[in-house]
């Protein structure tokens, strides 16, 4: 299996130096390494960036990682057409610009775009509904890759189907590019509520429920035992202010993705720093009040109820 | 003796450290009360008899240490510190990245992210000096490495690329993630050292 490859490295004699040893087997791309990587992002803010200068601003502000993409979601909405993986040259420019992890978006089901990003050295792939889906039947078989994936979800069934396919991180979808947090809240509340509901069920009821939400029963039972998803769960899609970010954390997110919210605001540097601090102190209203002062305009928002069906991104992939 | 272990909870895999220390405390069987809690402020830190600095993004954690007025209190902290991955970077006297202000608590030079990108992250079994029970299953995720250490530093493990586990005085630091694999021998070693 590709993700379980074993590499032999130069075996050296155990010398007289203390602690020196023979290193024989290194295992790459395991499930533990993928989920472990995702776990290191907890309590952090992952920011969408389209070039090296934005990536530097994000890193300087304290982002735990950047998401490289061609256009931020609000511009994808405006431009229309097919949205694809970013130009590899752009991705490499961003990789060279920062020392924090770099993630990249691929279209749902587009496993070749994922192979390309893996080859470029991207640290995590977002199989994202923000781009135009390439496959309306299947998502990417993520277990075939050495690097971890994050996938969007609106409810527990969708989250567990993605985890079953090999996702190492879930992000609730929200409605990207709107600057409107309402859908992010809906999806986080849905998943958290469904997990809480499992508490009152016995194994037979959970098996039945698993069938109903079209998810593997063993993952449903695992959620019940842990009282949470088996992988890290971030919030995304509409976060535009420090208060939005802190609200998602209080609702149970392990961290947040901010897309258009930073570089479509009037003062991206200050907005980025403020959101990082708000996530760090998500339970402290005094800090959130302080960092929210005088930030200028947040990104212009959209009422999600005015979107036409074909403009809604969250329904892509299920 | 009462043991109060704080886990620096600014960013990173905090809950895994809390779980690992709870497990290790059960196994070491300490007389007196024990407590494991999150540390976010100088007041929290003042309650600790020992501290864990978890993995995460070292640039982010370093920035948040400054923002939360924790730099000076951490430098002066008189309990032991158990540091992993990003935590090891922060414990160094010198780091190859100007964005990080290291605490200088272990006399070593550390290279951040020394193995490359996530696809180069790996798991392997390594022997640890003075440790019983066979090799330790070590999980390296975008891991740092110590390129040199001072004379007071006890090197506990090294691999081809450099030093991956050290102790100095009451402090221990690891390139890898002992909190992820379920093996608490290093946590137990740290607790026993504190009790001496």
Tab-separated table of C-alpha atoms in Angstrom:
chain	number	residue	atom	x	y	z
A	1	UNK	CA	0.000	0.000	0.000
A	2	UNK	CA	1.239	3.395	-0.962
A	3	UNK	CA	0.497	4.935	2.407
A	4	UNK	CA	2.254	2.202	4.333
A	5	UNK	CA	5.535	2.163	2.446
A	6	UNK	CA	8.615	1.243	4.382
A	7	UNK	CA	11.903	2.885	3.540
A	8	UNK	CA	15.262	1.400	4.498
A	9	UNK	CA	17.801	4.002	5.424
A	10	UNK	CA	21.531	3.622	5.880
A	11	UNK	CA	22.064	1.255	8.769
A	12	UNK	CA	24.844	2.531	10.916
A	13	UNK	CA	26.934	0.756	13.472
A	14	UNK	CA	25.906	1.389	17.002
A	15	UNK	CA	28.911	3.425	18.076
A	16	UNK	CA	30.180	4.419	21.456
A	17	UNK	CA	28.248	7.674	21.489
A	18	UNK	CA	25.394	7.635	24.023
A	19	UNK	CA	21.967	6.967	22.598
A	20	UNK	CA	23.291	6.150	19.117
A	21	UNK	CA	21.386	3.346	17.418
A	22	UNK	CA	20.542	1.595	14.193
A	23	UNK	CA	17.634	3.235	12.437
A	24	UNK	CA	15.996	0.666	10.265
A	25	UNK	CA	12.390	1.233	9.470
A	26	UNK	CA	10.751	4.551	8.844
A	27	UNK	CA	7.037	4.491	8.114
A	28	UNK	CA	5.574	7.396	6.145
A	29	UNK	CA	2.011	8.524	5.473
A	30	UNK	CA	0.367	6.474	8.232
A	31	UNK	CA	-3.046	7.280	9.687
A	32	UNK	CA	-1.396	8.334	12.960
A	33	UNK	CA	0.902	10.810	11.163
A	34	UNK	CA	-2.028	12.243	9.210
A	35	UNK	CA	-4.289	12.673	12.235
A	36	UNK	CA	-1.324	13.824	14.315
A	37	UNK	CA	-0.580	16.587	11.820
A	38	UNK	CA	-4.221	17.718	11.974
A	39	UNK	CA	-4.091	17.663	15.761
A	40	UNK	CA	-1.131	20.089	15.785
A	41	UNK	CA	-3.363	22.696	14.105
A	42	UNK	CA	-5.812	22.766	17.038
A	43	UNK	CA	-6.581	26.139	18.558
A	44	UNK	CA	-5.296	27.751	15.397
A	45	UNK	CA	-6.453	29.851	12.472
A	46	UNK	CA	-5.866	28.650	8.905
A	47	UNK	CA	-6.022	31.507	6.399
A	48	UNK	CA	-6.804	31.524	2.662
A	49	UNK	CA	-4.046	33.221	0.646
A	50	UNK	CA	-3.597	33.713	-3.099
A	51	UNK	CA	0.065	34.780	-3.259
A	52	UNK	CA	3.352	35.004	-1.356
A	53	UNK	CA	2.745	38.448	0.108
A	54	UNK	CA	-0.609	37.407	1.602
A	55	UNK	CA	1.013	34.232	2.922
A	56	UNK	CA	3.677	36.306	4.709
A	57	UNK	CA	1.007	38.544	6.253
A	58	UNK	CA	-0.863	35.459	7.485
A	59	UNK	CA	2.287	33.897	8.986
A	60	UNK	CA	3.292	37.182	10.612
A	61	UNK	CA	-0.181	37.444	12.187
A	62	UNK	CA	0.141	34.004	13.806
A	63	UNK	CA	-1.732	31.703	11.385
A	64	UNK	CA	-0.967	28.008	12.041
A	65	UNK	CA	-1.140	27.266	8.309
A	66	UNK	CA	-2.133	28.888	5.043
A	67	UNK	CA	-4.514	27.582	2.376
A	68	UNK	CA	-3.202	28.314	-1.099
A	69	UNK	CA	-5.815	28.904	-3.765
A	70	UNK	CA	-6.316	30.736	-7.045
A	71	UNK	CA	-9.014	33.101	-5.784
A	72	UNK	CA	-10.688	33.545	-2.414
A	73	UNK	CA	-14.268	32.186	-2.347
A	74	UNK	CA	-15.989	35.604	-2.645
A	75	UNK	CA	-14.083	36.186	-5.907
A	76	UNK	CA	-14.932	32.674	-7.113
A	77	UNK	CA	-18.598	33.672	-6.630
A	78	UNK	CA	-18.144	36.877	-8.630
A	79	UNK	CA	-16.131	35.359	-11.471
A	80	UNK	CA	-18.280	32.260	-12.029
A	81	UNK	CA	-17.010	29.581	-14.419
A	82	UNK	CA	-15.138	26.439	-13.359
A	83	UNK	CA	-12.965	26.910	-10.269
A	84	UNK	CA	-9.934	24.592	-10.205
A	85	UNK	CA	-6.751	23.850	-8.252
A	86	UNK	CA	-4.316	26.805	-8.148
A	87	UNK	CA	-1.452	27.157	-10.626
A	88	UNK	CA	1.485	25.047	-9.323
A	89	UNK	CA	3.752	28.059	-9.748
A	90	UNK	CA	1.590	30.009	-7.282
A	91	UNK	CA	1.552	27.101	-4.850
A	92	UNK	CA	5.355	26.815	-4.961
A	93	UNK	CA	5.704	30.579	-4.514
A	94	UNK	CA	3.608	30.320	-1.341
A	95	UNK	CA	5.523	27.244	-0.112
A	96	UNK	CA	8.798	29.165	-0.526
A	97	UNK	CA	7.461	32.265	1.219
A	98	UNK	CA	6.528	30.777	4.601
A	99	UNK	CA	7.761	28.208	7.140
A	100	UNK	CA	4.299	27.224	8.453
A	101	UNK	CA	2.388	24.384	6.743
A	102	UNK	CA	0.858	25.096	3.355
A	103	UNK	CA	-2.444	23.497	2.377
A	104	UNK	CA	-4.052	23.458	-1.054
A	105	UNK	CA	-7.570	23.032	-2.431
A	106	UNK	CA	-8.576	20.466	-5.039
A	107	UNK	CA	-11.947	19.800	-6.673
A	108	UNK	CA	-14.138	17.120	-5.095
A	109	UNK	CA	-13.155	13.778	-6.632
A	110	UNK	CA	-10.220	15.179	-8.618
A	111	UNK	CA	-7.533	12.751	-7.501
A	112	UNK	CA	-5.032	13.935	-10.109
A	113	UNK	CA	-5.116	17.502	-8.811
A	114	UNK	CA	-4.437	15.907	-5.404
A	115	UNK	CA	-1.503	13.913	-6.816
A	116	UNK	CA	-0.090	17.165	-8.235
A	117	UNK	CA	-0.344	18.998	-4.913
A	118	UNK	CA	1.243	16.062	-3.083
A	119	UNK	CA	4.158	16.136	-5.536
A	120	UNK	CA	4.601	19.883	-5.025
A	121	UNK	CA	5.098	19.349	-1.278
A	122	UNK	CA	1.768	20.668	0.023
A	123	UNK	CA	1.270	19.538	3.655
A	124	UNK	CA	-2.490	18.924	3.600
A	125	UNK	CA	-5.115	18.803	0.850
A	126	UNK	CA	-8.567	20.338	1.132
A	127	UNK	CA	-11.030	18.416	-1.058
A	128	UNK	CA	-13.292	21.394	-1.299
A	129	UNK	CA	-16.837	22.223	-2.383
A	130	UNK	CA	-15.631	25.794	-2.975
A	131	UNK	CA	-14.101	24.573	-6.240
A	132	UNK	CA	-16.257	23.069	-8.991
A	133	UNK	CA	-16.708	19.321	-8.351
A	134	UNK	CA	-14.928	16.991	-10.791
A	135	UNK	CA	-16.869	13.868	-9.797
A	136	UNK	CA	-20.511	13.888	-8.729
A	137	UNK	CA	-20.418	10.256	-7.579
A	138	UNK	CA	-17.176	9.693	-5.684
A	139	UNK	CA	-14.846	11.630	-3.449
A	140	UNK	CA	-11.090	11.017	-3.613
A	141	UNK	CA	-9.839	7.739	-2.118
A	142	UNK	CA	-7.753	9.580	0.431
A	143	UNK	CA	-6.119	6.487	1.916
A	144	UNK	CA	-3.988	6.199	-1.231
A	145	UNK	CA	-2.113	9.399	-0.342
A	146	UNK	CA	0.822	10.000	1.992
A	147	UNK	CA	-0.347	13.441	3.026
A	148	UNK	CA	-3.489	14.154	5.048
A	149	UNK	CA	-6.813	15.502	3.725
A	150	UNK	CA	-9.419	17.839	5.175
A	151	UNK	CA	-12.995	17.624	3.866
A	152	UNK	CA	-16.161	19.643	4.377
A	153	UNK	CA	-19.295	18.317	6.085
A	154	UNK	CA	-22.722	19.624	7.043
A	155	UNK	CA	-23.839	16.823	9.322
A	156	UNK	CA	-22.531	13.764	11.154
A	157	UNK	CA	-23.242	11.322	8.316
A	158	UNK	CA	-21.304	13.391	5.810
A	159	UNK	CA	-18.403	13.865	8.254
A	160	UNK	CA	-18.166	10.119	8.961
A	161	UNK	CA	-18.344	9.200	5.259
A	162	UNK	CA	-15.365	11.486	4.649
A	163	UNK	CA	-13.455	10.042	7.627
A	164	UNK	CA	-14.189	6.546	6.310
A	165	UNK	CA	-12.638	7.597	2.968
A	166	UNK	CA	-9.516	8.689	4.865
A	167	UNK	CA	-10.034	12.349	5.817
A	168	UNK	CA	-7.765	13.274	8.767
A	169	UNK	CA	-9.650	16.483	9.519
A	170	UNK	CA	-13.215	17.692	9.050
A	171	UNK	CA	-14.299	21.265	8.583
A	172	UNK	CA	-17.928	22.192	8.817
A	173	UNK	CA	-18.790	23.713	5.447
A	174	UNK	CA	-20.713	26.857	6.219
A	175	UNK	CA	-21.323	28.897	3.073
A	176	UNK	CA	-17.969	30.100	1.749
A	177	UNK	CA	-17.450	33.586	0.360
A	178	UNK	CA	-20.529	35.094	2.003
A	179	UNK	CA	-19.013	36.651	5.141
A	180	UNK	CA	-22.162	35.338	6.792
A	181	UNK	CA	-21.619	32.950	9.685
A	182	UNK	CA	-25.169	31.559	9.792
A	183	UNK	CA	-24.482	28.369	7.816
A	184	UNK	CA	-21.252	27.663	9.725
A	185	UNK	CA	-23.276	27.874	12.933
A	186	UNK	CA	-25.991	25.604	11.535
A	187	UNK	CA	-23.496	22.908	10.506
A	188	UNK	CA	-21.491	23.001	13.740
A	189	UNK	CA	-24.656	22.847	15.850
A	190	UNK	CA	-25.954	19.970	13.713
A	191	UNK	CA	-22.832	17.825	14.124
A	192	UNK	CA	-22.394	18.595	17.831
A	193	UNK	CA	-26.111	17.947	18.456
A	194	UNK	CA	-26.040	14.622	16.620
A	195	UNK	CA	-23.021	13.486	18.675
A	196	UNK	CA	-24.769	14.497	21.908
A	197	UNK	CA	-27.843	12.558	20.810
A	198	UNK	CA	-25.769	9.350	20.479
A	199	UNK	CA	-25.223	9.407	24.251
A	200	UNK	CA	-28.744	8.153	24.871
A	201	UNK	CA	-28.598	5.261	22.390
A	202	UNK	CA	-27.638	1.624	22.869
A	203	UNK	CA	-25.585	-0.262	20.268
A	204	UNK	CA	-28.575	-1.505	18.278
A	205	UNK	CA	-30.068	1.961	18.101
A	206	UNK	CA	-26.716	3.347	16.992
A	207	UNK	CA	-26.427	0.720	14.240
A	208	UNK	CA	-29.896	1.685	13.072
A	209	UNK	CA	-29.014	5.370	13.225
A	210	UNK	CA	-25.788	4.713	11.275
A	211	UNK	CA	-27.902	3.228	8.462
A	212	UNK	CA	-30.191	6.226	8.553
A	213	UNK	CA	-27.362	8.758	8.220
A	214	UNK	CA	-25.496	6.501	5.760
A	215	UNK	CA	-22.356	6.225	7.880
A	216	UNK	CA	-20.279	3.221	9.016
A	217	UNK	CA	-21.655	1.902	12.329
A	218	UNK	CA	-18.203	1.515	13.915
A	219	UNK	CA	-17.505	5.219	13.381
A	220	UNK	CA	-20.862	6.178	14.897
A	221	UNK	CA	-20.043	4.052	17.958
A	222	UNK	CA	-16.562	5.605	18.165
A	223	UNK	CA	-18.125	9.106	18.198
A	224	UNK	CA	-20.411	8.045	20.999
A	225	UNK	CA	-17.536	6.640	23.075
A	226	UNK	CA	-15.353	9.718	22.599
A	227	UNK	CA	-18.164	12.253	22.721
A	228	UNK	CA	-16.670	13.872	19.632
A	229	UNK	CA	-15.587	13.156	16.048
A	230	UNK	CA	-12.611	10.762	15.792
A	231	UNK	CA	-10.637	13.511	13.999
A	232	UNK	CA	-10.098	17.230	14.513
A	233	UNK	CA	-13.125	19.362	13.552
A	234	UNK	CA	-12.598	22.937	12.350
A	235	UNK	CA	-15.177	25.511	11.356
A	236	UNK	CA	-15.257	27.236	7.956
A	237	UNK	CA	-17.443	29.140	5.535
A	238	UNK	CA	-18.516	32.658	6.465
A	239	UNK	CA	-16.287	33.675	9.387
A	240	UNK	CA	-15.622	37.412	8.979
A	241	UNK	CA	-14.926	38.879	12.451
A	242	UNK	CA	-13.106	37.990	15.692
A	243	UNK	CA	-16.514	37.425	17.338
A	244	UNK	CA	-17.546	35.010	14.559
A	245	UNK	CA	-14.356	33.007	15.116
A	246	UNK	CA	-14.747	32.933	18.913
A	247	UNK	CA	-18.406	31.912	18.572
A	248	UNK	CA	-17.457	28.912	16.443
A	249	UNK	CA	-14.853	27.927	19.075
A	250	UNK	CA	-17.443	28.195	21.848
A	251	UNK	CA	-19.772	25.995	19.811
A	252	UNK	CA	-17.085	23.305	19.874
A	253	UNK	CA	-14.766	23.897	16.884
A	254	UNK	CA	-11.135	22.815	17.362
A	255	UNK	CA	-9.986	25.758	15.233
A	256	UNK	CA	-11.138	27.894	12.302
A	257	UNK	CA	-10.543	28.449	8.612
A	258	UNK	CA	-10.922	32.037	7.465
A	259	UNK	CA	-11.308	32.463	3.720
A	260	UNK	CA	-12.331	35.777	2.235
A	261	UNK	CA	-12.802	37.258	5.726
A	262	UNK	CA	-9.217	38.447	6.068
A	263	UNK	CA	-8.050	39.679	2.681
A	264	UNK	CA	-11.451	41.144	1.736
A	265	UNK	CA	-11.545	43.263	4.911
A	266	UNK	CA	-10.284	46.851	4.843
A	267	UNK	CA	-7.262	46.070	7.058
A	268	UNK	CA	-6.101	42.457	6.517
A	269	UNK	CA	-3.064	42.575	8.845
A	270	UNK	CA	-5.104	43.814	11.788
A	271	UNK	CA	-8.058	41.538	11.050
A	272	UNK	CA	-5.724	38.523	10.850
A	273	UNK	CA	-4.034	39.311	14.173
A	274	UNK	CA	-7.372	40.027	15.846
A	275	UNK	CA	-8.901	36.712	14.736
A	276	UNK	CA	-5.823	34.792	15.979
A	277	UNK	CA	-6.165	36.450	19.400
A	278	UNK	CA	-9.918	35.928	19.516
A	279	UNK	CA	-9.468	32.187	18.853
A	280	UNK	CA	-6.765	32.006	21.536
A	281	UNK	CA	-9.103	33.698	24.059
A	282	UNK	CA	-12.417	32.472	22.694
A	283	UNK	CA	-13.983	32.384	26.165
A	284	UNK	CA	-12.840	35.857	27.185
A	285	UNK	CA	-15.233	38.584	26.025
A	286	UNK	CA	-12.931	41.347	27.293
A	287	UNK	CA	-10.122	40.248	25.007
A	288	UNK	CA	-12.518	39.819	22.070
A	289	UNK	CA	-13.861	43.328	22.683
A	290	UNK	CA	-10.339	44.777	22.803
A	291	UNK	CA	-9.112	43.095	19.621
A	292	UNK	CA	-12.326	44.002	17.751
A	293	UNK	CA	-11.881	47.758	18.272
A	294	UNK	CA	-11.273	49.898	15.196
A	295	UNK	CA	-10.639	47.058	12.767
A	296	UNK	CA	-12.241	48.952	9.886
A	297	UNK	CA	-14.747	47.246	7.633
A	298	UNK	CA	-15.194	43.489	7.693
A	299	UNK	CA	-15.740	41.931	4.281
A	300	UNK	CA	-19.061	42.885	2.673
A	301	UNK	CA	-21.536	40.112	3.485
A	302	UNK	CA	-24.207	38.268	1.559
A	303	UNK	CA	-27.617	37.122	2.746
A	304	UNK	CA	-27.529	33.383	2.076
A	305	UNK	CA	-31.306	33.376	1.501
A	306	UNK	CA	-30.816	35.469	-1.645
A	307	UNK	CA	-28.486	32.901	-3.239
A	308	UNK	CA	-29.841	30.952	-6.191
A	309	UNK	CA	-29.628	27.152	-5.874
A	310	UNK	CA	-26.701	27.024	-8.291
A	311	UNK	CA	-24.849	29.624	-6.199
A	312	UNK	CA	-24.989	27.541	-3.032
A	313	UNK	CA	-21.630	25.781	-2.513
A	314	UNK	CA	-22.399	23.649	0.573
A	315	UNK	CA	-24.624	21.196	-1.333
A	316	UNK	CA	-21.714	20.068	-3.525
A	317	UNK	CA	-20.565	16.575	-2.475
A	318	UNK	CA	-22.518	14.712	0.169
B	1	UNK	CA	3.781	15.572	47.530
B	2	UNK	CA	1.128	17.383	45.518
B	3	UNK	CA	1.730	17.361	41.785
B	4	UNK	CA	0.157	20.083	39.676
B	5	UNK	CA	0.888	19.717	36.010
B	6	UNK	CA	-0.020	22.531	33.660
B	7	UNK	CA	-0.227	22.130	29.887
B	8	UNK	CA	0.507	25.331	27.987
B	9	UNK	CA	-2.777	25.779	26.125
B	10	UNK	CA	-2.098	28.564	23.638
B	11	UNK	CA	-2.283	26.393	20.518
B	12	UNK	CA	-1.551	22.798	19.527
B	13	UNK	CA	-2.354	19.289	20.722
B	14	UNK	CA	-3.139	20.219	24.308
B	15	UNK	CA	-5.777	17.595	25.145
B	16	UNK	CA	-3.475	14.697	24.138
B	17	UNK	CA	-0.904	15.923	26.689
B	18	UNK	CA	-3.539	16.195	29.392
B	19	UNK	CA	-4.717	12.628	28.659
B	20	UNK	CA	-1.143	11.267	28.600
B	21	UNK	CA	-0.246	12.910	31.919
B	22	UNK	CA	-3.450	11.670	33.569
B	23	UNK	CA	-2.559	8.151	32.437
B	24	UNK	CA	1.076	8.486	33.570
B	25	UNK	CA	0.000	9.827	36.987
B	26	UNK	CA	-2.163	6.728	37.466
B	27	UNK	CA	0.736	4.469	36.577
B	28	UNK	CA	3.352	6.204	38.758
B	29	UNK	CA	1.012	6.153	41.789
B	30	UNK	CA	1.883	9.372	43.532
B	31	UNK	CA	0.953	9.910	47.156
B	32	UNK	CA	-0.776	13.254	47.620
B	33	UNK	CA	-3.116	15.039	45.294
B	34	UNK	CA	-2.523	15.360	41.598
B	35	UNK	CA	-4.010	17.745	39.083
B	36	UNK	CA	-3.580	18.343	35.353
B	37	UNK	CA	-4.930	21.585	33.890
B	38	UNK	CA	-4.586	24.093	31.043
B	39	UNK	CA	-2.264	27.085	31.371
B	40	UNK	CA	-3.195	30.275	29.511
B	41	UNK	CA	-1.927	33.071	31.758
B	42	UNK	CA	0.892	33.918	34.213
B	43	UNK	CA	-1.579	33.263	37.067
B	44	UNK	CA	-2.213	29.721	35.787
B	45	UNK	CA	1.529	29.159	35.468
B	46	UNK	CA	2.126	30.244	39.059
B	47	UNK	CA	-0.048	27.297	40.242
B	48	UNK	CA	2.059	24.645	38.441
B	49	UNK	CA	4.719	22.388	39.889
B	50	UNK	CA	5.540	21.252	36.348
B	51	UNK	CA	4.587	22.276	32.823
B	52	UNK	CA	4.164	20.593	29.444
B	53	UNK	CA	4.717	22.586	26.252
B	54	UNK	CA	2.858	20.725	23.484
B	55	UNK	CA	3.396	20.403	19.767
B	56	UNK	CA	1.764	22.902	17.472
B	57	UNK	CA	3.115	25.699	15.298
B	58	UNK	CA	6.174	27.108	17.044
B	59	UNK	CA	5.866	30.519	15.327
B	60	UNK	CA	2.247	30.812	16.489
B	61	UNK	CA	2.959	29.617	20.037
B	62	UNK	CA	5.980	31.938	20.350
B	63	UNK	CA	3.846	34.877	19.267
B	64	UNK	CA	1.084	33.961	21.728
B	65	UNK	CA	3.592	33.562	24.600
B	66	UNK	CA	4.552	37.214	24.047
B	67	UNK	CA	0.934	38.360	23.624
B	68	UNK	CA	-0.101	36.655	26.860
B	69	UNK	CA	2.818	38.100	28.876
B	70	UNK	CA	4.176	34.610	29.514
B	71	UNK	CA	7.734	35.019	28.224
B	72	UNK	CA	9.369	36.260	31.444
B	73	UNK	CA	7.352	33.970	33.759
B	74	UNK	CA	8.295	30.952	31.615
B	75	UNK	CA	11.990	31.882	31.653
B	76	UNK	CA	11.841	32.126	35.459
B	77	UNK	CA	9.606	29.073	35.997
B	78	UNK	CA	11.237	26.897	38.654
B	79	UNK	CA	9.379	23.619	38.017
B	80	UNK	CA	10.275	21.031	35.413
B	81	UNK	CA	9.194	21.419	31.783
B	82	UNK	CA	8.262	18.532	29.470
B	83	UNK	CA	8.454	19.833	25.900
B	84	UNK	CA	7.589	18.111	22.627
B	85	UNK	CA	8.153	19.170	19.007
B	86	UNK	CA	7.261	22.905	18.899
B	87	UNK	CA	7.904	22.853	22.655
B	88	UNK	CA	11.466	21.619	22.033
B	89	UNK	CA	12.010	24.525	19.619
B	90	UNK	CA	10.890	26.979	22.310
B	91	UNK	CA	13.142	25.451	25.007
B	92	UNK	CA	16.334	26.033	22.966
B	93	UNK	CA	18.957	28.720	23.443
B	94	UNK	CA	19.189	29.250	19.680
B	95	UNK	CA	16.732	28.562	16.818
B	96	UNK	CA	17.244	28.893	13.063
B	97	UNK	CA	14.210	31.158	12.671
B	98	UNK	CA	14.098	34.868	13.599
B	99	UNK	CA	10.301	34.715	14.153
B	100	UNK	CA	10.801	32.614	17.269
B	101	UNK	CA	11.987	33.967	20.605
B	102	UNK	CA	13.294	30.847	22.369
B	103	UNK	CA	13.129	30.559	26.153
B	104	UNK	CA	16.771	29.428	26.483
B	105	UNK	CA	15.984	26.828	29.152
B	106	UNK	CA	17.938	23.943	27.586
B	107	UNK	CA	21.426	24.637	26.256
B	108	UNK	CA	20.976	23.520	22.642
B	109	UNK	CA	20.733	24.806	19.071
B	110	UNK	CA	17.546	23.628	17.343
B	111	UNK	CA	16.589	23.511	13.671
B	112	UNK	CA	12.882	23.874	13.162
B	113	UNK	CA	11.146	21.576	10.698
B	114	UNK	CA	14.418	19.748	10.051
B	115	UNK	CA	13.082	16.812	8.017
B	116	UNK	CA	11.108	18.713	5.387
B	117	UNK	CA	7.418	18.813	4.643
B	118	UNK	CA	4.539	16.670	5.970
B	119	UNK	CA	5.179	13.921	3.389
B	120	UNK	CA	8.577	13.453	5.097
B	121	UNK	CA	6.986	12.983	8.544
B	122	UNK	CA	7.572	9.439	9.835
B	123	UNK	CA	7.192	6.888	12.615
B	124	UNK	CA	10.003	4.672	13.826
B	125	UNK	CA	11.230	2.784	16.902
B	126	UNK	CA	14.181	4.344	18.719
B	127	UNK	CA	16.053	3.298	21.847
B	128	UNK	CA	16.118	5.861	24.642
B	129	UNK	CA	19.094	6.005	26.968
B	130	UNK	CA	18.505	4.560	30.454
B	131	UNK	CA	15.017	3.363	29.556
B	132	UNK	CA	13.691	-0.112	30.216
B	133	UNK	CA	11.084	-1.965	28.201
B	134	UNK	CA	12.620	-1.811	24.729
B	135	UNK	CA	12.670	0.846	22.006
B	136	UNK	CA	10.212	3.742	22.062
B	137	UNK	CA	7.761	4.197	19.197
B	138	UNK	CA	8.500	7.764	18.097
B	139	UNK	CA	6.194	9.854	15.908
B	140	UNK	CA	7.949	12.682	14.064
B	141	UNK	CA	5.610	15.295	12.527
B	142	UNK	CA	7.371	18.152	10.705
B	143	UNK	CA	9.823	17.664	13.543
B	144	UNK	CA	12.721	19.786	14.775
B	145	UNK	CA	16.168	18.461	15.649
B	146	UNK	CA	18.927	19.605	17.991
B	147	UNK	CA	22.152	20.184	16.050
B	148	UNK	CA	24.336	20.785	19.107
B	149	UNK	CA	24.004	20.698	22.872
B	150	UNK	CA	25.922	22.159	25.820
B	151	UNK	CA	27.965	20.070	28.243
B	152	UNK	CA	25.200	20.063	30.887
B	153	UNK	CA	22.706	18.472	28.526
B	154	UNK	CA	22.088	14.735	28.743
B	155	UNK	CA	21.380	13.392	25.236
B	156	UNK	CA	18.757	10.646	25.549
B	157	UNK	CA	18.389	9.705	21.887
B	158	UNK	CA	19.772	10.573	18.507
B	159	UNK	CA	19.094	9.424	14.958
B	160	UNK	CA	21.050	9.833	11.711
B	161	UNK	CA	19.972	13.466	11.345
B	162	UNK	CA	20.769	14.606	14.887
B	163	UNK	CA	19.635	14.720	18.503
B	164	UNK	CA	15.951	14.006	19.167
B	165	UNK	CA	15.640	13.674	22.960
B	166	UNK	CA	17.434	15.580	25.737
B	167	UNK	CA	17.242	16.419	29.401
B	168	UNK	CA	18.863	19.171	31.412
B	169	UNK	CA	18.163	19.662	35.115
B	170	UNK	CA	14.396	19.358	35.574
B	171	UNK	CA	13.621	19.816	31.878
B	172	UNK	CA	13.085	17.277	29.089
B	173	UNK	CA	12.567	17.921	25.368
B	174	UNK	CA	11.681	15.672	22.422
B	175	UNK	CA	11.557	16.143	18.633
B	176	UNK	CA	8.795	13.558	18.471
B	177	UNK	CA	5.368	13.121	20.122
B	178	UNK	CA	5.330	10.776	23.139
B	179	UNK	CA	1.772	11.993	23.852
B	180	UNK	CA	0.385	10.447	20.639
B	181	UNK	CA	1.414	6.806	20.818
B	182	UNK	CA	-0.121	5.657	24.119
B	183	UNK	CA	3.335	4.811	25.593
B	184	UNK	CA	3.725	6.924	28.728
B	185	UNK	CA	7.229	5.808	29.759
B	186	UNK	CA	8.733	9.235	29.059
B	187	UNK	CA	5.972	11.015	30.960
B	188	UNK	CA	6.535	8.602	33.859
B	189	UNK	CA	10.284	9.229	33.770
B	190	UNK	CA	9.594	12.976	33.966
B	191	UNK	CA	7.232	12.505	36.935
B	192	UNK	CA	9.730	10.325	38.816
B	193	UNK	CA	12.467	12.886	38.221
B	194	UNK	CA	10.223	15.588	39.713
B	195	UNK	CA	9.587	13.505	42.815
B	196	UNK	CA	13.250	12.919	43.623
